[in-house]
Coordinates of C-alpha atoms in Angstrom, one line a residue:
Chain A
M1271 CA 146.4 67.7 78.2
E1272 CA 148.7 64.7 77.7
K1273 CA 151.1 64.0 80.5
M1274 CA 154.6 65.5 80.4
L1275 CA 156.7 64.4 77.4
V1276 CA 160.4 64.0 77.3
F1277 CA 162.4 63.8 74.1
G1278 CA 165.7 64.5 72.4
H1279 CA 166.5 66.0 69.0
K1280 CA 165.3 65.3 65.5
S1281 CA 167.4 62.7 63.6
P1282 CA 167.7 60.9 66.9
D1283 CA 171.0 59.2 67.9
T1284 CA 171.7 56.8 70.7
D1285 CA 172.3 59.5 73.3
T1286 CA 169.1 61.3 72.5
I1287 CA 166.9 58.1 72.7
C1288 CA 168.6 56.8 75.8
S1289 CA 168.5 60.2 77.5
A1290 CA 164.7 60.3 77.0
I1291 CA 164.2 56.8 78.4
V1292 CA 166.6 57.4 81.3
M1293 CA 165.0 60.8 82.1
S1294 CA 161.5 59.2 82.3
D1295 CA 163.0 56.7 84.8
F1296 CA 164.6 59.5 86.8
Q1297 CA 161.3 61.4 86.9
K1298 CA 159.5 58.3 88.0
K1299 CA 161.9 58.0 90.9
L1300 CA 161.0 61.6 91.8
G1301 CA 157.4 60.5 91.8
K1302 CA 156.4 62.1 88.5
E1303 CA 154.9 60.4 85.5
V1304 CA 156.4 61.5 82.2
K1305 CA 156.4 59.7 78.8
A1306 CA 159.6 59.3 76.7
V1307 CA 159.0 59.9 73.0
R1308 CA 161.1 60.3 69.9
L1309 CA 161.1 62.6 66.9
G1310 CA 162.4 60.3 64.2
E1311 CA 163.4 56.8 63.1
L1312 CA 166.0 54.9 65.1
N1313 CA 169.4 54.3 63.6
K1314 CA 170.8 50.8 63.6
E1315 CA 173.3 51.5 66.4
T1316 CA 170.4 52.7 68.7
K1317 CA 168.3 49.7 67.7
F1318 CA 171.2 47.4 68.7
A1319 CA 171.6 49.0 72.1
L1320 CA 167.8 49.0 72.9
N1321 CA 167.6 45.4 71.8
Y1322 CA 170.8 44.3 73.7
F1323 CA 169.4 45.7 77.0
G1324 CA 165.8 44.8 76.4
F1325 CA 164.1 48.2 75.9
E1326 CA 161.3 49.2 73.5
A1327 CA 161.6 52.2 71.2
P1328 CA 159.8 55.3 72.6
E1329 CA 156.7 56.3 70.6
L1330 CA 157.2 58.4 67.6
I1331 CA 155.7 61.9 67.6
S1332 CA 155.9 64.6 64.9
K1333 CA 154.4 67.7 66.7
I1334 CA 153.0 68.8 70.0
E1335 CA 150.0 70.9 71.1
E1336 CA 150.2 74.4 72.5
G1337 CA 150.9 74.5 76.2
Q1338 CA 152.1 70.8 76.3
E1339 CA 154.6 70.4 79.2
V1340 CA 157.9 69.0 78.0
I1341 CA 161.4 68.1 79.1
L1342 CA 164.1 68.4 76.5
V1343 CA 167.2 66.2 76.7
D1344 CA 170.3 66.3 74.6
H1345 CA 169.3 69.4 72.7
N1346 CA 167.9 72.9 73.2
E1347 CA 167.9 74.6 69.8
F1348 CA 164.3 75.0 68.7
S1349 CA 165.4 74.2 65.1
Q1350 CA 166.4 70.7 66.3
S1351 CA 163.3 70.2 68.4
V1352 CA 159.8 69.1 67.8
D1353 CA 157.4 71.1 65.6
G1354 CA 155.4 73.4 68.0
I1355 CA 158.1 73.7 70.6
E1356 CA 157.8 77.5 70.5
K1357 CA 154.3 77.2 72.2
A1358 CA 155.2 74.4 74.6
K1359 CA 155.8 74.8 78.3
I1360 CA 159.4 73.7 78.7
K1361 CA 159.9 72.6 82.3
M1362 CA 163.4 71.2 82.2
V1363 CA 166.4 70.8 79.9
V1364 CA 169.4 68.5 80.4
D1365 CA 172.0 68.9 77.7
H1366 CA 175.6 69.1 76.8
H1367 CA 175.5 71.5 73.7
R1368 CA 175.9 75.2 73.3
I1369 CA 172.8 77.2 74.0
C1370 CA 171.2 78.9 71.0
D1371 CA 167.8 79.6 69.5
F1372 CA 166.2 78.8 72.8
N1373 CA 164.0 80.8 75.1
T1374 CA 161.2 80.4 77.6
A1375 CA 158.6 82.7 79.1
E1376 CA 159.1 81.3 82.6
P1377 CA 161.9 80.1 84.8
L1378 CA 162.8 76.4 84.4
Y1379 CA 165.3 73.7 85.4
Y1380 CA 168.2 73.9 83.0
R1381 CA 171.3 71.8 83.4
A1382 CA 174.0 71.9 80.9
E1383 CA 177.6 70.8 81.3
P1384 CA 180.4 70.7 78.7
V1385 CA 180.9 67.0 78.8
G1386 CA 180.8 64.4 76.0
C1387 CA 177.4 63.0 76.6
T1388 CA 174.0 63.9 78.2
N1389 CA 174.0 60.5 80.0
T1390 CA 177.2 61.5 81.9
I1391 CA 175.2 64.4 83.4
L1392 CA 172.2 62.1 84.0
L1393 CA 174.5 59.7 85.9
K1394 CA 175.5 62.6 88.2
M1395 CA 171.9 63.4 88.8
Y1396 CA 171.1 59.9 89.9
K1397 CA 174.0 59.9 92.3
E1398 CA 173.2 63.4 93.7
N1399 CA 169.7 62.1 94.4
G1400 CA 170.9 58.8 95.8
F1401 CA 168.9 56.9 93.2
E1402 CA 169.9 53.4 92.3
I1403 CA 170.6 52.5 88.6
D1404 CA 169.6 49.0 87.6
K1405 CA 171.7 46.8 85.3
K1406 CA 169.5 47.4 82.2
L1407 CA 169.3 51.1 82.5
A1408 CA 173.1 51.3 83.2
G1409 CA 173.6 49.5 79.9
L1410 CA 171.5 52.1 78.1
M1411 CA 173.5 54.9 79.7
L1412 CA 176.8 53.1 78.8
S1413 CA 175.7 52.8 75.2
A1414 CA 174.9 56.5 74.9
I1415 CA 178.3 57.5 76.3
I1416 CA 180.2 55.0 74.0
S1417 CA 178.2 56.4 71.1
D1418 CA 178.8 60.1 71.7
T1419 CA 182.5 59.6 72.5
L1420 CA 183.1 57.0 69.8
L1421 CA 184.4 54.6 72.5
L1422 CA 186.4 57.4 74.2
K1423 CA 188.2 58.3 70.9
S1424 CA 186.4 61.6 70.2
P1425 CA 187.9 64.9 71.3
T1426 CA 184.6 65.7 72.9
K1427 CA 185.3 63.1 75.6
T1428 CA 186.1 64.3 79.1
D1429 CA 187.5 62.6 82.2
E1430 CA 184.0 62.5 83.5
D1431 CA 182.7 60.6 80.5
E1432 CA 185.5 58.1 80.9
K1433 CA 184.8 57.6 84.6
A1434 CA 181.1 57.2 83.8
I1435 CA 181.7 54.5 81.2
K1436 CA 183.8 52.5 83.7
E1437 CA 181.3 52.9 86.5
L1438 CA 178.3 52.0 84.2
A1439 CA 180.1 49.0 82.7
Q1440 CA 180.7 47.7 86.2
I1441 CA 177.0 48.0 87.1
T1442 CA 175.8 46.4 83.9
G1443 CA 178.5 43.8 83.8
V1444 CA 179.7 44.1 80.2
D1445 CA 183.2 44.6 78.8
Y1446 CA 182.7 48.1 77.5
N1447 CA 185.4 47.7 74.8
S1448 CA 184.1 44.7 73.1
Y1449 CA 180.4 45.7 73.6
G1450 CA 181.2 49.2 72.4
L1451 CA 182.9 48.1 69.2
E1452 CA 180.1 45.7 68.5
M1453 CA 177.5 48.5 69.0
L1454 CA 179.4 51.1 66.9
K1455 CA 179.8 48.5 64.1
A1456 CA 176.1 47.8 64.1
G1457 CA 175.6 51.4 63.3
T1458 CA 177.9 51.3 60.3
D1459 CA 175.8 48.9 58.4
L1460 CA 174.3 51.4 56.0
S1461 CA 173.8 49.2 53.0
D1462 CA 170.1 49.2 52.9
Y1463 CA 169.6 53.0 53.4
T1464 CA 168.9 55.2 50.4
A1465 CA 171.1 58.2 49.8
E1466 CA 168.2 60.5 51.0
E1467 CA 168.0 58.5 54.2
L1468 CA 171.7 58.6 54.8
I1469 CA 172.0 62.4 54.6
A1470 CA 169.1 62.7 57.0
L1471 CA 170.1 60.0 59.5
D1472 CA 172.1 62.3 61.8
C1473 CA 171.6 65.8 60.3
K1474 CA 171.8 69.1 62.2
K1475 CA 170.4 72.4 60.9
C1476 CA 172.3 75.4 62.0
D1477 CA 172.6 79.1 61.1
L1478 CA 176.1 80.4 60.2
K1479 CA 175.5 84.1 60.6
D1480 CA 173.0 84.8 57.8
K1481 CA 173.6 81.5 56.0
K1482 CA 171.5 78.5 56.4
A1483 CA 173.5 75.3 56.8
K1484 CA 173.0 71.6 57.4
V1485 CA 175.8 69.3 58.6
A1486 CA 175.0 65.6 58.4
Q1487 CA 177.3 62.8 59.6
V1488 CA 177.4 59.0 59.2
N1489 CA 179.8 56.6 60.8
T1490 CA 181.5 53.9 58.8
A1491 CA 184.3 51.4 59.0
D1492 CA 185.2 51.9 55.3
I1493 CA 185.2 55.4 53.7
T1494 CA 186.1 54.1 50.3
E1495 CA 183.1 51.8 50.2
M1496 CA 180.8 54.7 51.2
M1497 CA 182.3 57.1 48.6
K1498 CA 181.2 54.7 45.8
R1499 CA 177.7 56.3 46.4
K1500 CA 179.0 59.9 46.1
A1501 CA 177.0 60.7 43.0
D1502 CA 173.8 59.6 44.8
F1503 CA 174.6 61.6 47.9
E1504 CA 175.2 64.7 45.7
V1505 CA 171.8 64.4 44.1
A1506 CA 170.1 64.0 47.5
M1507 CA 172.0 66.9 48.9
E1508 CA 171.2 69.2 45.9
K1509 CA 167.6 68.4 46.3
D1510 CA 167.7 69.2 50.1
I1511 CA 169.5 72.5 49.3
K1512 CA 166.8 73.5 46.9
T1513 CA 163.8 72.4 49.0
N1514 CA 165.1 74.1 52.2
G1515 CA 166.9 77.1 50.7
L1516 CA 170.3 76.1 52.2
D1517 CA 173.5 78.0 51.5
I1518 CA 175.7 75.1 52.4
F1519 CA 175.3 71.3 53.0
V1520 CA 178.2 69.5 54.6
F1521 CA 178.0 65.7 54.6
V1522 CA 180.7 64.1 56.8
I1523 CA 181.5 60.4 56.5
T1524 CA 183.5 59.4 59.5
D1525 CA 185.8 56.4 59.8
I1526 CA 185.3 55.3 63.5
L1527 CA 188.2 52.9 63.4
E1528 CA 190.8 55.2 61.9
S1529 CA 189.3 58.5 63.3
N1530 CA 189.3 60.4 60.0
S1531 CA 186.5 61.9 57.9
Q1532 CA 185.7 62.5 54.3
A1533 CA 183.4 65.5 53.7
I1534 CA 181.2 66.2 50.7
V1535 CA 180.3 69.9 50.5
L1536 CA 177.7 71.5 48.3
G1537 CA 175.9 74.8 48.0
E1538 CA 176.5 78.5 47.1
S1539 CA 178.6 79.1 50.2
T1540 CA 181.2 76.3 50.1
E1541 CA 183.9 78.9 50.6
I1542 CA 183.0 78.9 54.4
F1543 CA 184.2 75.3 54.5
E1544 CA 187.2 75.9 52.3
K1545 CA 188.3 78.9 54.4
G1546 CA 187.6 77.1 57.7
F1547 CA 189.6 74.0 56.9
G1548 CA 192.2 75.8 54.7
K1549 CA 191.8 73.4 51.8
K1550 CA 190.2 73.6 48.3
L1551 CA 187.4 71.2 47.6
E1552 CA 188.2 68.7 44.9
D1553 CA 185.3 67.4 43.0
N1554 CA 183.1 68.6 46.0
T1555 CA 185.1 66.7 48.6
A1556 CA 187.9 67.0 51.1
F1557 CA 189.6 64.6 53.4
L1558 CA 189.8 65.7 57.1
P1559 CA 192.4 63.7 58.9
G1560 CA 191.8 63.3 62.7
V1561 CA 188.3 64.9 62.4
V1562 CA 185.5 62.9 64.0
S1563 CA 183.5 65.4 66.0
R1564 CA 180.9 67.6 64.4
K1565 CA 180.4 69.6 67.6
K1566 CA 184.0 70.2 68.4
Q1567 CA 185.8 70.0 65.1
I1568 CA 183.4 71.1 62.4
L1569 CA 180.6 73.4 63.6
P1570 CA 182.9 75.9 65.4
V1571 CA 185.1 76.0 62.3
L1572 CA 182.2 76.8 60.1
Q1573 CA 180.7 79.3 62.6
E1574 CA 184.0 81.2 62.9
N1575 CA 184.4 81.4 59.1
A1576 CA 180.9 82.3 58.1
Chain B
M712 CA 193.7 88.6 79.3
E713 CA 192.3 89.5 82.7
K714 CA 191.3 86.6 84.9
M715 CA 187.8 85.2 84.7
L716 CA 185.1 87.7 85.8
V717 CA 181.9 86.9 87.6
F718 CA 179.0 89.3 87.7
G719 CA 175.2 89.7 88.0
H720 CA 172.9 92.0 86.0
K721 CA 172.8 95.7 85.4
S722 CA 171.0 97.8 88.1
P723 CA 172.4 95.4 90.6
D724 CA 170.2 94.2 93.5
T725 CA 171.3 92.3 96.6
D726 CA 171.0 88.8 95.0
T727 CA 173.1 89.9 92.0
I728 CA 175.9 91.4 94.1
C729 CA 175.9 88.6 96.7
S730 CA 175.8 85.9 94.0
A731 CA 179.0 87.3 92.4
I732 CA 180.8 87.4 95.7
V733 CA 179.6 83.9 96.7
M734 CA 180.4 82.4 93.3
S735 CA 184.0 83.8 93.5
D736 CA 184.3 82.0 96.8
F737 CA 182.9 78.8 95.4
Q738 CA 185.4 78.9 92.5
K739 CA 188.2 79.5 94.9
K740 CA 187.2 76.4 96.7
L741 CA 187.3 74.6 93.3
G742 CA 190.9 75.9 93.0
K743 CA 190.1 78.6 90.4
E744 CA 190.8 82.3 90.7
V745 CA 187.9 84.5 89.5
K746 CA 187.1 88.1 90.3
A747 CA 183.7 89.3 91.4
V748 CA 182.7 92.6 89.7
R749 CA 179.5 94.7 89.4
L750 CA 177.7 96.6 86.6
G751 CA 176.2 99.5 88.5
E752 CA 175.8 101.4 91.8
L753 CA 174.8 99.5 94.9
N754 CA 171.4 100.2 96.4
K755 CA 171.1 100.9 100.1
E756 CA 169.7 97.5 100.9
T757 CA 172.8 95.8 99.4
K758 CA 175.1 98.3 101.1
F759 CA 173.5 97.5 104.4
A760 CA 174.0 93.7 103.9
L761 CA 177.6 94.0 102.8
N762 CA 178.4 96.3 105.7
Y763 CA 176.6 94.1 108.2
F764 CA 178.6 91.1 107.3
G765 CA 181.9 92.9 106.6
F766 CA 182.3 92.6 102.8
E767 CA 183.7 95.2 100.3
A768 CA 181.7 96.1 97.2
P769 CA 183.0 94.3 94.1
E770 CA 184.8 96.6 91.6
L771 CA 182.6 98.5 89.1
I772 CA 183.0 97.7 85.4
S773 CA 181.2 99.0 82.4
K774 CA 182.3 96.8 79.5
I775 CA 184.4 93.8 78.8
E776 CA 186.9 92.9 76.0
E777 CA 186.3 90.4 73.3
G778 CA 187.1 86.8 74.4
Q779 CA 187.0 87.7 78.1
E780 CA 186.1 84.6 80.1
V781 CA 183.0 85.2 82.3
I782 CA 180.6 83.6 84.7
L783 CA 177.1 85.1 84.8
V784 CA 175.0 84.9 88.0
D785 CA 171.4 85.9 88.5
H786 CA 170.8 86.7 84.9
N787 CA 171.3 85.5 81.4
E788 CA 169.6 87.9 79.0
F789 CA 172.3 89.8 77.1
S790 CA 170.2 93.0 77.3
Q791 CA 170.6 92.9 81.1
S792 CA 174.3 92.0 81.0
V793 CA 177.6 93.9 80.5
D794 CA 178.3 95.8 77.3
G795 CA 180.4 93.4 75.1
I796 CA 178.8 90.2 76.4
E797 CA 178.1 89.1 72.8
K798 CA 181.8 88.6 72.2
A799 CA 182.7 87.2 75.7
K800 CA 183.4 83.5 76.4
I801 CA 180.6 82.5 78.8
K802 CA 181.9 79.6 80.8
M803 CA 179.1 79.2 83.3
V804 CA 175.7 80.6 84.3
V805 CA 173.8 80.1 87.6
D806 CA 170.4 81.7 87.5
H807 CA 166.7 81.5 88.4
H808 CA 165.1 83.5 85.6
R809 CA 163.6 82.5 82.3
I810 CA 166.1 82.0 79.4
C811 CA 165.9 84.5 76.7
D812 CA 168.2 86.5 74.4
F813 CA 171.1 84.3 75.3
N814 CA 173.4 82.2 73.2
T815 CA 176.9 80.8 73.2
A816 CA 179.2 79.4 70.5
E817 CA 180.3 76.5 72.7
P818 CA 179.0 74.2 75.4
L819 CA 179.1 75.6 78.9
Y820 CA 177.9 74.9 82.5
Y821 CA 174.4 76.3 82.8
R822 CA 172.4 75.8 86.0
A823 CA 169.0 77.3 86.3
E824 CA 166.2 76.3 88.8
P825 CA 162.8 77.9 89.2
V826 CA 163.4 79.0 92.8
G827 CA 163.1 82.4 94.4
C828 CA 166.8 83.3 94.5
T829 CA 170.1 82.5 92.9
N830 CA 171.7 82.0 96.3
T831 CA 169.3 79.1 97.0
I832 CA 170.9 77.3 94.1
L833 CA 174.4 78.3 95.2
L834 CA 173.7 76.9 98.6
K835 CA 172.8 73.5 97.0
M836 CA 176.1 73.7 95.0
Y837 CA 178.1 74.2 98.2
K838 CA 176.4 71.2 99.7
E839 CA 176.7 68.9 96.7
N840 CA 180.4 69.6 96.7
G841 CA 180.8 69.2 100.4
F842 CA 182.1 72.8 100.8
E843 CA 181.8 74.6 104.1
I844 CA 180.1 78.0 104.3
D845 CA 181.5 80.4 106.8
K846 CA 179.4 82.6 109.0
K847 CA 180.0 85.8 107.0
L848 CA 179.3 84.2 103.6
A849 CA 176.2 82.6 105.0
G850 CA 175.0 86.1 106.1
L851 CA 175.4 87.3 102.5
M852 CA 173.5 84.4 101.1
L853 CA 170.8 84.9 103.7
S854 CA 170.5 88.6 102.8
A855 CA 170.1 87.7 99.1
I856 CA 167.3 85.2 99.7
I857 CA 165.5 87.6 102.1
S858 CA 165.8 90.3 99.5
D859 CA 164.5 88.3 96.5
T860 CA 161.6 86.7 98.5
L861 CA 160.7 89.9 100.4
L862 CA 161.3 88.0 103.7
L863 CA 159.4 85.0 102.3
K864 CA 156.3 87.1 101.4
S865 CA 156.8 87.1 97.6
P866 CA 154.9 84.6 95.4
T867 CA 158.3 83.7 93.9
K868 CA 159.3 82.0 97.2
T869 CA 159.6 78.2 97.1
D870 CA 159.9 75.7 99.9
E871 CA 163.6 75.5 99.0
D872 CA 164.1 79.2 99.6
E873 CA 162.4 78.9 103.0
K874 CA 164.6 76.0 104.0
A875 CA 167.7 77.8 102.8
I876 CA 166.9 80.9 104.8
K877 CA 166.5 78.8 108.0
E878 CA 169.7 76.9 107.4
L879 CA 171.7 80.0 106.6
A880 CA 170.3 81.9 109.6
Q881 CA 171.5 79.0 111.8
I882 CA 175.0 79.1 110.3
T883 CA 175.3 82.9 110.5
G884 CA 173.6 83.2 113.9
V885 CA 171.1 86.0 113.3
D886 CA 167.4 86.1 113.8
Y887 CA 166.3 86.2 110.1
N888 CA 163.0 88.0 110.8
S889 CA 164.4 91.0 112.6
Y890 CA 167.6 91.1 110.5
G891 CA 165.5 90.8 107.3
L892 CA 163.1 93.6 108.3
E893 CA 166.0 95.8 109.2
M894 CA 167.7 95.1 105.8
L895 CA 164.6 95.6 103.7
K896 CA 163.8 98.9 105.5
A897 CA 167.4 100.1 104.8
G898 CA 166.5 99.7 101.2
T899 CA 163.4 101.8 101.4
D900 CA 165.2 104.9 102.4
L901 CA 165.0 106.6 99.0
S902 CA 164.9 110.2 100.1
D903 CA 168.2 111.2 98.7
Y904 CA 167.8 109.7 95.3
T905 CA 166.7 111.8 92.3
A906 CA 163.7 110.7 90.3
E907 CA 166.1 109.7 87.5
E908 CA 168.0 107.5 89.9
L909 CA 164.9 105.9 91.3
I910 CA 163.6 104.8 88.0
A911 CA 167.0 103.3 87.1
L912 CA 167.7 101.7 90.5
D913 CA 166.2 98.3 89.7
C914 CA 165.1 98.5 86.1
K915 CA 164.8 95.7 83.6
K916 CA 164.6 96.1 79.8
C917 CA 162.5 93.6 78.0
D918 CA 161.0 93.0 74.7
L919 CA 157.2 92.4 74.6
K920 CA 156.8 90.9 71.1
D921 CA 157.9 93.9 68.9
K922 CA 157.5 96.5 71.7
K923 CA 160.4 97.8 73.7
A924 CA 159.6 98.0 77.4
K925 CA 161.2 98.8 80.7
V926 CA 159.8 97.7 84.0
A927 CA 161.4 99.4 87.1
Q928 CA 160.6 98.7 90.7
V929 CA 161.4 100.2 94.1
N930 CA 160.5 99.0 97.5
T931 CA 159.0 101.3 100.1
A932 CA 157.3 101.2 103.4
D933 CA 155.0 104.1 102.4
I934 CA 153.5 104.4 98.9
T935 CA 151.7 107.6 99.6
E936 CA 154.9 109.3 100.6
M937 CA 156.6 108.1 97.3
M938 CA 153.6 109.2 95.2
K939 CA 154.2 112.8 96.2
R940 CA 157.1 112.7 93.7
K941 CA 154.9 111.3 90.9
A942 CA 155.3 114.4 88.6
D943 CA 159.1 114.1 88.9
F944 CA 159.0 110.3 88.1
E945 CA 156.8 111.1 85.0
V946 CA 159.3 113.6 83.7
A947 CA 162.2 111.1 84.2
M948 CA 160.2 108.3 82.6
E949 CA 159.2 110.4 79.5
K950 CA 162.8 111.3 79.0
D951 CA 163.9 107.7 79.1
I952 CA 161.1 106.7 76.7
K953 CA 162.4 109.3 74.2
T954 CA 166.1 108.6 74.6
N955 CA 165.7 104.8 74.3
G956 CA 162.7 104.6 71.9
L957 CA 160.6 102.7 74.4
D958 CA 157.0 101.8 73.7
I959 CA 156.0 101.4 77.4
F960 CA 157.6 102.2 80.8
V961 CA 156.1 100.7 83.9
F962 CA 157.4 102.0 87.2
V963 CA 156.2 99.9 90.2
I964 CA 156.3 101.2 93.7
T965 CA 156.0 98.2 96.0
D966 CA 154.9 98.4 99.7
I967 CA 157.0 95.6 101.2
L968 CA 155.0 95.7 104.5
E969 CA 151.5 95.5 103.0
S970 CA 152.5 93.5 99.9
N971 CA 150.8 95.9 97.4
S972 CA 152.0 98.0 94.5
Q973 CA 151.2 101.2 92.8
A974 CA 152.2 101.4 89.1
I975 CA 152.9 104.5 87.0
V976 CA 152.7 103.6 83.3
L977 CA 153.7 105.8 80.4
G978 CA 154.4 105.4 76.6
E979 CA 152.5 104.7 73.4
S980 CA 151.6 101.2 74.4
T981 CA 150.0 101.5 77.8
E982 CA 147.1 99.4 76.6
I983 CA 149.3 96.3 77.1
F984 CA 149.2 97.1 80.8
E985 CA 145.6 98.0 80.9
K986 CA 144.6 94.8 79.0
G987 CA 146.9 92.7 81.2
F988 CA 145.6 93.9 84.5
G989 CA 142.1 94.6 83.4
K990 CA 142.0 98.1 84.7
K991 CA 142.1 101.6 83.1
L992 CA 145.0 103.8 84.1
E993 CA 143.8 106.9 86.0
D994 CA 146.2 109.8 85.7
N995 CA 148.8 107.3 84.5
T996 CA 148.6 105.1 87.6
A997 CA 146.9 102.0 88.9
F998 CA 146.9 100.3 92.2
L999 CA 147.8 96.6 92.1
P1000 CA 146.7 94.8 95.3
G1001 CA 148.8 91.8 96.3
V1002 CA 151.3 92.4 93.5
V1003 CA 154.9 92.4 94.6
S1004 CA 156.8 90.3 92.1
R1005 CA 157.9 91.7 88.8
K1006 CA 159.1 88.3 87.6
K1007 CA 156.0 86.4 88.5
Q1008 CA 153.1 88.9 88.6
I1009 CA 154.0 91.7 86.2
L1010 CA 156.3 90.5 83.3
P1011 CA 154.3 87.4 82.3
V1012 CA 151.1 89.6 82.3
L1013 CA 152.7 92.1 80.0
Q1014 CA 154.3 89.4 77.8
E1015 CA 151.0 87.6 77.3
N1016 CA 149.1 90.8 76.4
A1017 CA 151.6 92.4 74.1

């Protein structure tokens, strides 16, 4: 049996990758050896953060063996987790999402809080245990919270996230505003991704009652520029819908500077989106002013209207 | 909308009732008004504990309205919770069981730890928040941990439970051994319960793959005395099997002094039990030496062999 593995969700984002690295450090401080791994390619924002603070990317895995001991961070839904998760021994979860499509045969550690970022909870765990956080690790944690809260502009942000950002910036010694903007901008350089890659980069599967859905999101500093590739996105989305039997695919292009989004919506069940947001799709798209958070502003709307 | 409700599982035991009362005190200390309620009749052990430390029984409820805000303690599985839980707004869970048949539409506070009793976790939460625990409340928490760990004799007991018992005994000023034995014995006075009441007193529904099961348990100081009512139990169990379409009903009579159990097993799928414990039922019963914990020694065995 391999040693215990710790990982975040598929289509990893900065919080998921940083959470896995931070949790492996936390476990080491508890005297346990665990290995941080990842379930997909790093996006450019995450690469920027790892590089800035001098961390290697965790090893990529695609499945796990029956009985493997694991710690999940930044997710719990099996559909977002590694292949084989149903037969793993889940020892611990630290997360900030709803709980769904998750179960275990035995009691475990589970810690969820409705804050903007997993690393905000991890920071509390370090403090509760009296563990020190070094400069580099504080930088990683800071990057994760900046990413998940879009530099404190997302409605998912809580007071605890804001306090955590300030505290971590102090430890790591960077100006969180200028570093944060630089990091987020690094993530918006999407020019060398194919349309297929872009709709898969940060994509979550979810069930809307009996409908199968995917909601993908990319960050940009220029929606107009991104929308020039609309036809390519539509081809890629149609292909995904067919391959995976989806009822609806929502692709959200979010302007992180202006805090708006443009959605492209395809599938047999686009009326869920139209009903939820109270607007007709025009040429498969709709503009969503003020919408930046999939978790808080998109998924609940779709769930309630399915 | 009524104020936030906090409750434990159906067929309440001492931990479930005490957890609800303790959590409502904890929330008050956080500045929030919540109301402790219960989902069923108190058993004699719980009555003894409430009476000893001067607490009233929480109000009995049977269902909740859509959108009601709730805190769950000592359970998470919807099948063990209040009627209407699917449409409630679950804000928080504190529990020490596996996670199963549970989901929410939104992020929440969820704290589970694999310890012997919910009150062991609640004690940590008081300490983390720097909240004082008064003598009476400490007595309740102590009673819950004694109950769930059978005065530290159950295999579900962890070092943390043992430390918690000692700490709480100090605060409340009782000798935990003599108080604990007195409390557990109060719970074994089952003479005025009907057979129907006894099989329902501490009964958990659970799914074993595609089979519907119930596993009920009572504590006694004299298995032989209890087994005199075997024929009555069998009639009550057969009735329950028919009414609820069960595939298997396991009724466990546990000797808390000798740490053994006698099981009565009925239904179409008794082979799950026989396979799991490697013994043939004789006249519908089997003796299980050393078995006292449903959670750790019975449910996993049935789940693995279904």
